[in-house]
Structure formats: structure tokens, C-alpha cells
XYZ file of N, CA and C in Angstrom:
840
model
N 0.827 -1.255 0.043
C 0.029 -0.026 -0.110
C 0.827 1.186 0.003
N 0.248 2.463 -0.305
C 0.947 3.692 -0.328
C 1.465 4.136 0.892
N 2.454 4.813 1.099
C 2.981 5.438 2.406
C 1.794 6.323 2.908
N 1.782 6.555 4.132
C 0.735 7.424 4.790
C 0.758 8.739 4.234
N 1.990 9.491 3.836
C 2.078 10.656 3.423
C 1.544 11.078 2.063
N 0.947 10.002 1.494
C 0.285 9.967 0.070
C -1.125 10.111 0.290
N -1.568 10.131 1.447
C -3.060 10.011 1.605
C -3.606 11.411 2.295
N -4.689 11.603 1.879
C -5.295 12.997 2.345
C -6.517 12.653 3.163
N -6.835 11.309 3.437
C -7.992 10.960 4.139
C -7.516 9.534 5.134
N -7.405 9.910 6.385
C -6.886 8.904 7.268
C -7.661 7.469 7.221
N -9.163 7.574 6.901
C -9.946 6.774 6.887
C -9.530 5.676 5.750
N -9.393 6.283 4.623
C -8.815 5.281 3.421
C -7.506 4.942 3.779
N -6.614 5.514 4.642
C -5.354 4.787 4.948
C -5.568 3.460 5.633
N -6.529 3.742 6.646
C -6.775 2.587 7.555
C -7.516 1.470 6.707
N -8.429 1.814 5.772
C -9.131 0.811 4.973
C -8.057 0.094 4.252
N -7.083 0.666 3.544
C -6.146 -0.017 2.820
C -5.260 -0.886 3.732
N -4.847 -0.277 4.847
C -4.009 -1.079 5.981
C -4.917 -2.463 6.220
N -5.998 -2.266 6.394
C -6.909 -3.681 6.829
C -6.958 -4.588 5.542
N -7.308 -3.915 4.205
C -7.593 -4.645 3.259
C -6.296 -5.481 2.953
N -5.054 -4.811 2.909
C -3.946 -5.491 2.423
C -3.667 -6.842 3.356
N -3.956 -6.650 4.720
C -3.808 -7.884 5.500
C -4.999 -8.951 5.775
N -5.941 -8.296 5.154
C -7.203 -9.268 5.387
C -7.067 -10.747 4.836
N -6.473 -10.730 3.591
C -6.207 -12.011 2.922
C -5.343 -13.218 3.836
N -4.750 -12.481 4.725
C -3.825 -13.340 5.695
C -4.486 -13.610 7.080
N -5.773 -13.316 7.078
C -6.589 -13.878 8.372
C -6.677 -12.688 9.250
N -6.155 -11.398 8.959
C -6.416 -10.160 9.794
C -7.940 -9.855 9.801
N -8.207 -9.583 11.003
C -9.697 -9.261 11.288
C -10.006 -7.828 11.966
N -11.111 -7.252 11.951
C -11.399 -6.089 12.404
C -11.193 -6.378 14.109
N -11.437 -7.428 14.638
C -11.467 -7.873 15.985
C -9.837 -7.666 16.396
N -9.004 -8.357 15.436
C -7.513 -8.125 15.847
C -7.066 -6.655 15.681
N -7.651 -5.983 14.628
C -7.195 -4.754 14.329
C -7.348 -3.858 15.794
N -8.641 -3.799 16.035
C -9.173 -3.142 17.089
C -8.215 -3.451 18.574
N -8.180 -4.793 18.951
C -7.441 -5.220 19.861
C -5.911 -4.770 19.807
N -5.398 -4.805 18.625
C -4.109 -4.238 18.380
C -4.024 -2.864 18.891
N -4.998 -1.973 18.623
C -5.130 -0.528 18.884
C -5.524 -0.342 20.176
N -5.795 -1.431 21.035
C -6.156 -1.258 22.413
C -7.831 -1.122 22.673
N -8.516 -1.355 21.809
C -10.039 -1.234 21.914
C -10.637 -2.480 22.146
N -11.473 -2.525 23.069
C -12.338 -3.502 23.591
C -13.517 -3.923 22.631
N -14.153 -2.968 21.935
C -15.011 -3.174 20.799
C -14.371 -3.797 19.565
N -14.750 -4.997 19.235
C -14.193 -5.703 18.074
C -14.420 -5.040 16.728
N -15.306 -4.025 16.642
C -15.872 -3.330 15.710
C -15.640 -1.901 15.402
N -14.947 -1.364 16.541
C -14.715 0.025 16.458
C -13.959 0.510 15.349
N -13.000 0.024 15.050
C -12.096 0.588 13.811
C -12.824 0.162 12.576
N -13.806 -0.535 12.320
C -14.685 -0.871 11.208
C -15.627 0.546 11.136
N -16.128 0.949 12.262
C -16.910 2.107 12.365
C -16.261 3.362 12.070
N -14.976 3.463 12.296
C -14.305 4.634 12.214
C -13.980 4.574 10.654
N -13.633 3.677 10.071
C -13.229 3.444 8.528
C -14.421 3.968 7.659
N -15.628 3.395 8.364
C -17.188 3.865 7.751
C -17.544 5.078 8.012
N -16.680 5.746 8.905
C -17.078 7.293 8.939
C -18.208 7.460 10.094
N -18.593 6.531 10.747
C -19.479 6.333 11.805
C -18.929 6.547 13.360
N -17.604 6.704 13.349
C -17.119 6.971 14.822
C -15.595 7.719 14.448
N -15.173 8.467 15.314
C -14.060 9.127 15.178
C -12.924 8.769 16.287
N -11.664 9.118 15.946
C -10.703 8.773 16.853
C -10.416 9.993 17.755
N -10.316 9.653 19.144
C -9.723 10.706 19.976
C -8.318 11.034 19.752
N -7.736 11.927 20.430
C -6.285 12.117 20.380
C -5.536 10.951 20.972
N -6.098 10.362 22.219
C -5.423 9.296 22.540
C -5.477 8.001 21.644
N -6.710 7.942 20.998
C -6.910 6.790 19.993
C -6.099 7.043 18.943
N -5.808 8.303 18.353
C -4.936 8.465 17.240
C -3.727 7.928 17.461
N -3.268 8.199 18.598
C -1.638 7.631 18.951
C -1.732 6.186 18.914
N -2.834 5.495 19.599
C -2.885 4.136 19.561
C -2.871 3.426 18.170
N -3.713 3.945 17.377
C -3.836 3.633 16.088
C -2.691 3.654 15.156
N -2.028 4.665 15.247
C -0.729 5.187 14.715
C 0.255 3.999 15.122
N 0.081 3.590 16.381
C 1.155 2.624 16.717
C 0.833 1.247 16.161
N -0.686 1.038 15.920
C -1.018 -0.339 15.505
C -0.790 -0.490 14.271
N -0.617 0.500 13.376
C -0.333 0.570 12.028
C 1.273 0.655 11.613
N 1.923 0.778 12.742
C 3.430 0.514 12.554
C 4.155 1.996 12.199
N 3.328 3.035 12.342
C 3.924 4.339 11.954
C 5.003 4.811 12.910
N 5.870 5.332 12.451
C 7.100 6.041 13.189
C 7.536 7.369 12.653
N 8.072 7.961 13.511
C 8.911 9.175 13.206
C 7.810 10.401 12.336
N 8.139 10.943 11.504
C 7.382 12.024 10.705
C 6.118 11.511 10.307
N 5.844 10.093 9.839
C 4.509 9.385 9.617
C 3.643 9.583 10.696
N 4.027 9.546 11.916
C 3.045 9.628 13.110
C 2.568 11.023 13.126
N 3.327 11.953 13.055
C 2.967 13.422 13.064
C 2.092 13.711 11.914
N 2.302 13.075 10.761
C 1.388 13.359 9.541
C 0.051 12.906 9.682
N 0.033 11.538 10.490
C -1.082 11.001 10.758
C -1.932 11.660 11.684
N -1.311 12.244 12.693
C -2.033 12.983 13.780
C -2.696 14.132 13.135
N -2.026 14.765 12.357
C -2.693 15.953 11.667
C -3.569 15.632 10.670
N -3.474 14.605 9.990
C -4.413 14.232 9.089
C -5.774 13.762 9.604
N -5.570 13.074 10.827
C -6.928 12.681 11.579
C -7.544 14.088 11.886
N -6.942 14.900 12.546
C -7.328 16.258 13.054
C -7.974 17.075 11.925
N -7.358 17.026 10.765
C -8.099 17.771 9.586
C -9.369 17.210 9.452
N -9.304 15.935 9.007
C -10.520 15.161 8.414
C -11.652 15.207 9.334
N -11.415 15.282 10.791
C -12.489 15.268 11.573
C -12.825 16.708 12.111
N -12.093 17.761 11.662
C -12.800 19.012 12.138
C -13.893 19.544 11.268
N -14.656 20.289 11.780
C -15.676 20.662 11.100
C -15.672 22.217 10.653
N -14.275 22.811 10.957
C -14.216 24.145 10.634
C -13.429 24.479 9.472
N -13.756 24.945 8.342
C -13.122 25.263 7.186
C -11.771 25.804 7.246
N -11.665 26.839 7.984
C -10.421 27.575 8.055
C -9.395 26.626 9.026
N -9.876 25.881 10.054
C -8.896 25.113 10.732
C -8.372 23.970 9.575
N -9.250 23.506 8.957
C -8.958 22.383 7.936
C -7.575 22.897 7.059
N -8.075 23.969 6.608
C -7.127 24.703 5.575
C -5.709 24.810 6.253
N -5.624 25.327 7.610
C -4.473 25.493 8.545
C -3.695 24.112 8.694
N -4.639 22.986 8.880
C -3.841 21.748 9.041
C -3.427 21.186 7.737
N -4.048 21.413 6.676
C -3.693 21.006 5.460
C -2.295 21.580 4.905
N -1.992 22.920 5.248
C -0.820 23.591 5.223
C 0.216 22.795 6.092
N -0.003 22.332 7.126
C 0.985 21.629 7.994
C 1.364 20.380 7.509
N 0.187 19.582 6.885
C 0.429 18.279 6.065
C 1.457 18.444 4.926
N 1.303 19.632 4.249
C 2.014 19.872 2.950
C 3.353 20.217 3.517
N 3.741 20.817 4.592
C 5.066 21.274 4.785
C 5.658 19.895 5.228
N 4.880 18.954 6.038
C 5.651 17.714 6.371
C 5.994 16.870 5.363
N 4.954 16.730 4.326
C 5.283 15.881 3.018
C 6.361 16.582 2.426
N 6.256 17.820 2.114
C 7.424 18.470 1.314
C 8.870 18.228 1.950
N 8.953 18.208 3.141
C 10.141 18.039 3.885
C 10.671 16.570 3.757
N 9.753 15.629 3.460
C 10.008 14.131 3.138
C 9.968 13.925 1.576
N 9.781 15.006 0.937
C 9.893 14.923 -0.660
C 8.728 14.144 -1.122
N 7.349 14.234 -0.758
C 6.221 13.572 -1.015
C 5.121 14.493 -1.517
N 4.509 14.259 -2.523
C 3.449 14.954 -3.246
C 2.218 14.425 -2.605
N 1.187 15.371 -2.060
C 0.092 14.881 -1.503
C -1.038 14.794 -2.653
N -1.878 13.900 -2.789
C -2.852 13.757 -3.810
C -3.824 15.032 -3.342
N -4.124 15.832 -4.705
C -5.190 16.817 -4.551
C -4.406 18.169 -4.452
N -3.153 18.272 -4.310
C -2.305 19.465 -4.057
C -2.466 20.463 -5.330
N -2.398 19.882 -6.597
C -2.473 20.676 -7.744
C -3.962 21.568 -7.786
N -5.022 20.584 -7.464
C -6.283 21.171 -7.491
C -6.476 22.160 -6.432
N -5.902 21.817 -5.218
C -6.053 23.025 -4.304
C -5.433 24.259 -4.555
N -4.217 24.217 -5.095
C -3.535 25.667 -5.368
C -4.345 26.046 -6.783
N -4.796 25.459 -7.724
C -5.481 26.094 -8.660
C -6.720 26.896 -8.278
N -7.446 26.168 -7.336
C -8.729 26.857 -7.009
C -8.617 27.699 -5.757
N -7.642 27.969 -5.242
C -7.324 28.698 -4.103
C -7.419 30.301 -4.418
N -7.061 30.537 -5.811
C -7.149 31.897 -6.155
C -7.974 31.973 -7.583
N -8.672 33.035 -7.559
C -9.637 33.656 -8.910
C -8.715 33.686 -9.943
N -7.438 34.211 -9.595
C -6.473 34.536 -10.703
C -6.102 33.330 -11.526
N -5.798 32.235 -11.103
C -5.570 30.977 -12.007
C -6.354 30.641 -12.953
N -7.753 30.824 -12.715
C -8.605 30.360 -13.833
C -8.632 31.433 -14.837
N -8.470 32.609 -14.443
C -8.373 33.711 -15.578
C -7.329 33.756 -16.426
N -6.134 33.326 -15.797
C -4.831 33.242 -16.599
C -4.759 32.007 -17.508
N -5.365 31.001 -17.059
C -5.482 29.843 -17.988
C -6.130 30.200 -19.205
N -7.206 31.036 -19.151
C -7.856 31.499 -20.305
C -7.133 32.492 -21.168
N -6.660 33.367 -20.375
C -6.012 34.601 -21.233
C -4.620 34.373 -21.704
N -3.669 33.899 -20.806
C -2.221 33.788 -21.228
C -1.879 33.117 -22.762
N -2.684 32.129 -23.029
C -2.498 31.563 -24.429
C -2.811 32.545 -25.415
N -3.239 33.696 -25.232
C -3.573 34.685 -26.189
C -2.856 35.994 -25.864
N -1.860 35.913 -25.249
C -1.141 37.073 -24.712
C 0.366 36.683 -24.808
N 0.812 36.521 -26.088
C 2.232 35.980 -26.501
C 3.239 36.850 -25.933
N 4.015 36.179 -25.009
C 5.259 36.788 -24.590
C 5.112 38.164 -23.648
N 3.867 38.169 -23.191
C 3.423 39.317 -22.339
C 4.175 39.404 -21.048
N 4.844 40.458 -20.427
C 5.317 40.668 -19.332
C 4.283 40.575 -18.151
N 4.607 40.254 -16.843
C 3.754 40.068 -15.824
C 3.001 41.462 -15.618
N 3.888 42.592 -15.730
C 3.129 43.789 -15.667
C 2.326 44.270 -16.593
N 2.336 43.497 -17.938
C 1.164 43.758 -18.993
C 0.213 42.886 -18.759
N 0.280 41.641 -18.153
C -0.953 40.762 -17.689
C -1.593 41.524 -16.738
N -0.912 42.004 -15.574
C -1.630 42.783 -14.694
C -2.372 43.979 -14.968
N -1.816 44.503 -16.113
C -2.788 45.708 -16.768
C -3.997 45.396 -17.534
N -3.994 44.089 -17.876
C -5.155 43.533 -18.670
C -6.398 43.108 -17.645
N -6.041 42.987 -16.381
C -7.007 42.394 -15.436
C -7.699 43.560 -15.079
N -9.045 43.368 -14.868
C -10.127 44.580 -14.446
C -9.818 44.722 -13.080
N -9.743 43.464 -12.190
C -9.544 43.596 -10.977
C -8.269 43.306 -10.461
N -7.526 43.955 -9.566
C -6.252 44.195 -9.230
C -5.662 42.919 -8.645
N -4.500 42.535 -9.180
C -3.964 41.257 -8.666
C -2.241 41.773 -8.674
N -1.575 41.337 -7.599
C -0.070 41.565 -7.678
C 0.614 40.784 -8.465
N 1.941 41.361 -8.679
C 2.766 40.529 -9.577
C 3.044 39.385 -9.083
N 3.354 39.129 -7.699
C 3.626 37.955 -6.836
C 2.505 36.857 -7.333
N 1.404 37.480 -6.924
C 0.151 36.346 -7.190
C -0.070 35.831 -8.566
N 0.205 36.804 -9.544
C 0.362 36.408 -11.127
C 1.323 35.368 -11.246
N 2.605 35.485 -10.955
C 3.814 34.640 -10.942
C 3.539 33.225 -10.231
N 2.914 33.355 -9.142
C 2.520 32.220 -8.339
C 1.218 31.395 -9.295
N 0.419 32.059 -9.766
C -0.687 31.416 -10.593
C -0.249 30.638 -11.761
N 0.756 31.497 -12.518
C 1.373 30.775 -13.794
C 2.241 29.419 -13.202
N 2.921 29.559 -12.279
C 3.608 28.359 -11.880
C 2.550 27.225 -11.427
N 1.595 27.582 -10.878
C 0.465 26.639 -10.231
C -0.150 26.042 -11.670
N -0.382 26.711 -12.661
C -0.845 26.232 -14.185
C 0.056 25.343 -14.798
N 1.243 25.758 -14.438
C 2.328 24.854 -15.279
C 2.419 23.596 -14.486
N 2.604 23.669 -13.118
C 2.772 22.576 -12.412
C 1.508 21.496 -12.389
N 0.390 22.041 -12.795
C -0.842 21.267 -12.748
C -0.988 20.640 -14.158
N -0.256 21.199 -15.201
C -0.095 20.689 -16.582
C -1.371 21.470 -17.363
N -2.014 22.374 -16.539
C -3.053 23.272 -17.490
C -2.439 24.151 -18.515
N -1.229 24.583 -18.322
C -0.545 25.268 -19.301
C 0.644 24.611 -19.666
N 1.192 24.693 -20.804
C 2.362 24.109 -21.069
C 3.156 25.371 -21.882
N 4.592 25.392 -21.668
C 5.464 26.323 -22.250
C 6.092 25.880 -23.419
N 6.008 26.585 -24.533
C 6.535 26.359 -25.885
C 7.962 26.615 -25.786
N 8.675 26.215 -26.949
C 10.179 26.568 -26.964
C 10.377 28.092 -27.328
N 9.443 28.789 -27.665
C 9.545 30.127 -27.963
C 9.103 31.059 -26.730
N 8.768 30.193 -25.599
C 8.488 31.016 -24.302
C 6.913 31.465 -24.168
N 6.026 31.094 -25.367
C 4.653 31.365 -25.315
C 4.087 30.167 -24.478
N 2.867 30.435 -24.002
C 2.160 29.397 -22.996
C 1.153 28.890 -23.985
N 0.694 27.572 -23.968
C -0.424 27.073 -24.710
C -1.446 26.254 -23.477
N -2.695 26.587 -23.711
C -3.571 25.886 -22.712
C -3.716 24.220 -23.245
N -3.498 23.471 -22.279
C -3.655 21.821 -22.599
C -5.147 21.551 -22.536
N -5.273 20.356 -23.029
C -6.677 19.592 -22.951
C -6.972 19.021 -21.516
N -5.988 19.032 -20.667
C -6.111 18.523 -19.302
C -7.386 19.183 -18.487
N -8.176 18.657 -17.777
C -9.001 19.087 -17.086
C -8.731 18.944 -15.727
N -9.224 19.737 -14.848
C -8.909 19.572 -13.436
C -10.324 19.307 -12.651
N -10.246 18.363 -11.781
C -11.407 17.994 -11.082
C -11.208 17.899 -9.565
N -12.045 18.115 -8.860
C -11.774 17.998 -7.409
C -12.356 16.419 -6.948
N -13.189 15.887 -7.832
C -13.651 14.670 -7.482
C -14.219 14.465 -6.043
N -13.770 13.458 -5.378
C -14.359 13.560 -3.925
C -13.348 13.911 -2.983
N -12.081 14.627 -3.342
C -11.161 15.262 -2.658
C -11.576 16.518 -1.707
N -11.518 16.120 -0.412
C -11.903 17.241 0.541
C -11.151 18.519 0.459
N -9.780 18.575 0.354
C -9.408 20.025 0.371
C -9.644 20.713 -0.852
N -9.411 20.122 -2.087
C -9.670 21.069 -3.239
C -11.136 21.519 -3.074
N -12.025 20.780 -2.556
C -13.438 21.367 -2.402
C -13.581 22.340 -1.622
N -12.744 22.562 -0.523
C -12.683 23.800 0.334
C -12.184 24.811 -0.501
N -11.085 24.566 -1.346
C -10.552 25.655 -2.003
C -11.682 26.262 -3.071
N -12.468 25.329 -3.611
C -13.508 25.698 -4.565
C -14.439 26.505 -3.995
N -14.846 26.354 -2.683
C -15.694 27.106 -2.194
C -15.087 28.581 -1.857
N -13.841 28.666 -1.572
C -13.078 30.037 -1.467
C -13.145 30.667 -2.961
N -12.850 29.979 -4.043
C -13.054 30.657 -5.296
C -14.423 31.168 -5.525
N -15.497 30.385 -5.254
C -16.806 30.727 -5.408
C -17.012 32.049 -4.670
N -16.481 32.215 -3.440
C -16.651 33.306 -2.602
C -15.912 34.398 -3.434
N -14.533 34.396 -3.743
C -14.018 35.385 -4.288
C -14.465 35.959 -5.762
N -15.154 34.981 -6.579
C -15.850 35.182 -7.779
C -17.111 36.188 -7.344
N -17.889 35.780 -6.392
C -19.109 36.517 -5.900
C -18.589 37.797 -5.548
N -17.525 38.056 -4.775
C -17.118 39.593 -4.436
C -16.721 40.062 -5.555
N -16.107 39.469 -6.701
C -15.717 40.323 -8.054
C -16.924 40.660 -8.667
N -18.043 39.978 -8.597
C -19.348 40.165 -9.057
C -19.895 41.457 -8.552
N -19.774 41.569 -7.151
C -20.286 42.915 -6.523
C -19.646 43.969 -6.984
N -18.219 44.078 -7.151
C -17.346 45.121 -7.626
C -17.778 45.359 -9.046
N -17.948 44.527 -9.810
C -18.443 44.671 -11.211
C -19.753 45.621 -11.249
N -20.607 45.457 -10.317
C -21.540 46.419 -10.492
C -21.247 47.936 -10.431
N -20.288 48.197 -9.918
C -19.782 49.549 -9.838
C -18.748 49.871 -10.891
N -17.901 48.906 -11.367
C -16.837 49.299 -11.947
C -16.802 48.729 -13.639
N -17.630 47.967 -13.740
C -17.972 47.417 -15.245
C -19.165 48.094 -15.947
N -19.231 48.745 -17.186
C -20.159 49.376 -17.785
C -21.313 48.339 -18.011
N -22.508 48.790 -17.795
C -23.647 47.817 -17.871
C -23.838 47.148 -19.262
N -23.123 47.679 -20.432
C -23.389 47.182 -21.737
C -22.210 45.901 -21.813
N -21.453 45.787 -20.832
C -20.351 44.723 -20.747
C -20.764 43.545 -19.881
N -21.877 43.761 -19.198
C -22.086 42.789 -18.063
C -23.602 42.366 -18.164
N -23.998 41.392 -17.396
C -25.377 41.152 -17.541
C -25.671 40.531 -15.868
N -26.259 41.234 -15.022
C -26.115 40.777 -13.972
C -27.805 41.038 -13.294
N -28.333 40.031 -13.129
C -29.874 40.017 -13.094
C -30.211 38.771 -11.944
N -31.386 38.848 -11.252
C -31.921 37.855 -10.597
C -33.222 37.692 -10.339
N -33.930 36.610 -9.670
C -35.129 36.466 -9.459
C -35.276 35.857 -7.915
N -36.485 36.343 -7.391
C -36.677 35.819 -5.930
C -37.860 34.745 -6.335
N -37.882 33.544 -5.786
C -38.911 32.810 -6.391
C -39.443 31.987 -5.119
N -40.634 31.530 -5.093
C -41.221 30.647 -4.118
C -41.142 29.404 -4.894
N -40.487 28.308 -4.284
C -40.231 27.107 -4.928
C -40.743 26.024 -4.157
N -41.594 25.091 -4.907
C -42.166 23.598 -4.267
C -40.616 23.111 -4.322
N -40.459 22.139 -3.092
C -39.227 21.565 -3.035
C -39.186 20.165 -4.005
N -40.224 19.818 -4.408
C -39.974 18.630 -5.414
C -39.583 18.985 -6.803
N -39.636 20.381 -7.293
C -39.025 20.634 -8.446
C -37.563 21.024 -8.472
N -36.935 21.039 -7.310
C -35.659 21.574 -7.107
C -34.640 20.743 -8.061
N -34.834 19.332 -8.001
C -34.009 18.736 -9.215
C -34.162 19.157 -10.437
N -35.347 19.376 -10.995
C -35.573 20.055 -12.245
C -34.769 21.324 -12.402
N -34.841 22.300 -11.606
C -34.250 23.533 -11.635
C -32.717 23.389 -11.669
N -32.154 22.598 -10.900
C -30.665 22.188 -10.766
C -30.245 21.702 -12.061
N -31.007 20.811 -12.835
C -30.908 20.219 -14.099
C -30.769 21.171 -15.127
N -31.936 22.269 -15.126
C -31.868 23.240 -15.941
C -30.669 24.183 -15.863
N -30.093 24.497 -14.760
C -29.195 25.225 -14.579
C -27.811 24.623 -15.088
N -27.541 23.328 -14.892
C -26.634 22.522 -15.521
C -26.679 22.426 -16.971
N -27.789 22.283 -17.647
C -27.847 22.472 -18.981
C -27.553 23.700 -19.717
N -27.932 24.814 -19.020
C -27.684 26.140 -19.394
C -26.226 26.408 -19.404
N -25.452 26.000 -18.321
C -24.091 26.075 -18.284
C -23.431 25.388 -19.558
N -24.017 24.290 -19.958
C -23.373 23.476 -20.932
C -23.481 24.169 -22.192
N -24.618 24.645 -22.555
C -25.120 25.426 -23.692
C -24.102 26.564 -23.863
N -23.837 27.420 -22.618
C -23.008 28.383 -22.807
C -21.782 27.932 -23.148
N -21.326 27.033 -22.600
C -19.784 26.442 -22.893
C -19.702 26.033 -24.328
N -20.671 25.526 -24.975
C -20.932 25.005 -26.243
C -20.756 26.282 -27.287
N -21.339 27.324 -26.980
C -21.282 28.499 -27.748
C -19.894 29.217 -27.682
N -19.262 29.062 -26.526
C -17.861 29.890 -26.560
C -16.932 28.966 -27.407
N -17.143 27.657 -27.162
C -16.214 26.749 -27.819
C -16.363 26.721 -29.502
N -17.249 27.321 -29.955
C -17.659 27.356 -31.302
C -16.368 28.091 -32.170
N -15.791 29.066 -31.392
C -14.770 29.738 -31.901
C -13.401 29.547 -31.203
N -12.293 29.578 -31.868
C -10.938 29.443 -31.076
C -10.557 30.669 -30.356
N -11.019 31.839 -31.032
C -10.561 33.077 -30.522
C -11.001 33.361 -29.265
N -10.229 34.312 -28.611
C -10.615 34.908 -27.410
C -10.364 36.429 -27.270
N -11.138 37.231 -27.088
C -10.868 38.638 -26.953
C -10.673 39.055 -25.445
N -11.806 38.335 -24.496
C -11.627 38.873 -23.072
C -11.932 37.675 -22.426
N -11.848 37.403 -21.061
C -12.095 36.542 -20.439
C -13.172 36.926 -19.551
N -14.177 36.150 -19.414
C -15.493 36.599 -18.663
C -15.680 35.423 -17.440
N -16.369 35.783 -16.496
C -16.894 34.752 -15.362
C -18.307 34.618 -15.509
N -18.877 33.521 -15.350
C -20.390 33.360 -15.388
C -20.638 32.673 -14.041
N -21.390 33.510 -13.320
C -21.790 32.865 -11.827
C -23.177 32.689 -12.102
N -23.557 31.515 -11.791
C -25.037 30.962 -11.747
C -25.388 30.716 -10.434
N -26.114 31.487 -9.630
C -26.318 31.425 -8.239
C -27.880 30.954 -7.789
N -27.973 30.035 -7.226
C -29.576 29.596 -7.000
C -29.425 28.977 -5.370
N -29.912 29.765 -4.537
C -29.842 29.465 -3.090
C -31.054 29.808 -2.330
N -31.233 28.914 -1.103
C -32.328 29.374 -0.284
C -32.350 30.696 0.466
N -33.375 31.345 0.478
C -33.305 32.536 1.305
C -34.228 32.432 2.573
N -34.961 31.287 2.620
C -35.866 30.888 4.155
C -35.855 29.753 4.400
N -35.931 29.201 5.510
C -36.160 27.845 6.051
C -37.334 27.198 5.188
N -37.614 25.993 5.534
C -39.014 25.510 4.776
C -40.187 25.974 5.422
N -41.131 26.585 4.386
C -42.263 26.966 5.096
C -43.344 26.201 5.144
N -44.626 26.543 5.498
C -45.750 25.738 5.391
C -45.957 24.961 4.309
N -46.387 23.809 4.190
C -46.627 23.067 2.932
C -47.783 23.511 2.213
N -48.593 24.571 2.886
C -49.700 25.156 2.158
C -49.217 26.446 1.300
N -48.003 26.816 1.336
C -47.381 27.859 0.494
C -47.335 27.311 -0.673
N -47.817 28.125 -1.783
C -47.756 27.616 -3.309
C -46.579 28.304 -3.943
N -45.931 27.827 -4.866
C -44.711 28.348 -5.692
C -45.307 29.523 -6.543
N -44.261 30.628 -6.620
C -44.636 31.909 -7.385
C -43.414 32.511 -7.430
N -43.393 33.551 -8.211
C -42.338 34.480 -8.525
C -42.645 35.675 -8.271
N -41.827 36.758 -7.860
C -41.932 38.343 -7.868
C -40.537 38.785 -8.151
């Protein structure tokens, strides 16, 4: 199985540890006993996400899996990150994990996705740079409607190259690759996606004051919605995004980079079932 530092989910690590030994007669009863638990199914519940590890339990399980040195510290932080309910705390713990992994020359699964989604600048530059041949960083910054520092631009370019989303040609120009980036079911990139949505939402607010009306379209509806039609609305939104994407890809040319935010969210808790849907 993989070294623990290649995991971003401690439950997956424990599952792999158990599965690797199961063919040789290793049972959950034995695993739990090895970690000092009287319940023969406790670690099975942990792996299934139905129970958590305490700080003391984390140490016992680390010992039971044979972890030593930096691997133990990584496992401790990984457990704390996976079990935390606070987004900011998770991100700080993830940075600690990356520091430990980097010191041991290990790359954590999901790092590239996390870096890409961490800043709105990366997605903009992915679209813009292939159409800005040999532009200096200062020239790139000049083209951005919303301000970004030279340091952030350089960082985003490196993120895009590391993730394989842009490739550098022999003449120094950049080309967008066909590679797509996805968070899948990875926890940390998903947290970064939330941050990017927040950043893009803030830029949309700024656009109300800074972007001429003829260059933007910001509108909205406040709707009374029956709960049973929510799946249909979500499907329509997904289809709308797909149609817009198809329109854009009809031409290989790019004059500007735009952001399309589609926002549909509740403004109230569930009302009485007698309330009918409507729009205002």
C-alpha cells in the first residue's frame, strides 16, 4: 500500500491497511485489539465514518499500523483535519500536512487542484495567457479589471504549469492543454473551490460599480419554490451552463475572459406546505 503521506484521508489509509492484511486472516477484531479497543468493530466504524478517533486513540492506531517518526506526526494532523468541522482550521492543518510531506519529498494527492482553486487569478490566466504572446507580468496585470499583484500572477502561472493546465512552448509562449482539473471527492480542493466561489462572488459585486452595463449582465429572481421541483431546476442550470460552454467553444478566438456565476440558493427555511410556488 501507499505510504501514509500520500493519503489525504486517514480513513482511506486505515481501510487500505486492513484490506492488505485481510487475506492473511487479519480481522477487525484483531485490528481493534491491536489498537487497544475492547469493541471488535470500533475501527470498522471509524473506517466507515460512523465513529471518530480521540487524540489518545489516534496515537494508539498510529502505533497499531506501525507508523514511526514523521509518519506519526502526519497521521495525527491528518486525523485532526479530516475530523474538523471548521473550514479555516482544515486549511491550516492542510498546510501543516504539506509542509511535512514536502520535507519528506512527498506530493499529496489533491495539491494541484487545491492550488488552482485557491485563487480566482489562476482560472483567469488559464484562459488569457495563451492569447497574450510573450507578455510581461506587468502587462498581464494591466489587462486584469480586478487588481492582482505581480507575485500572485507569477504564483498562478507556476500553479498552472505544475498542474499541467498550461504548457510552455520553445519560444516561451504558453498553450492551454486539454487537461481538465477536477476535485472529484477530494476534501481539500473542495474547500478551495468554496473560496474561489466566494472570491468570484465578491468580484461580481465590484463589477456592479466598475464594469459598464453594456459589458455585463447581472440579474436575478426571488422565487417561491416547491421542494419537489428542485432537481428539475438544478438540471436546467446545468444544461444552461453546458449550452453556454458550447457557444464559447464554437470559436477558437478569445478577446476577453469572462466569469459566469449561476447562483441559486434558499433565502428562507422550509415554509408551511400550504404555501404555493410563485415568482416576484
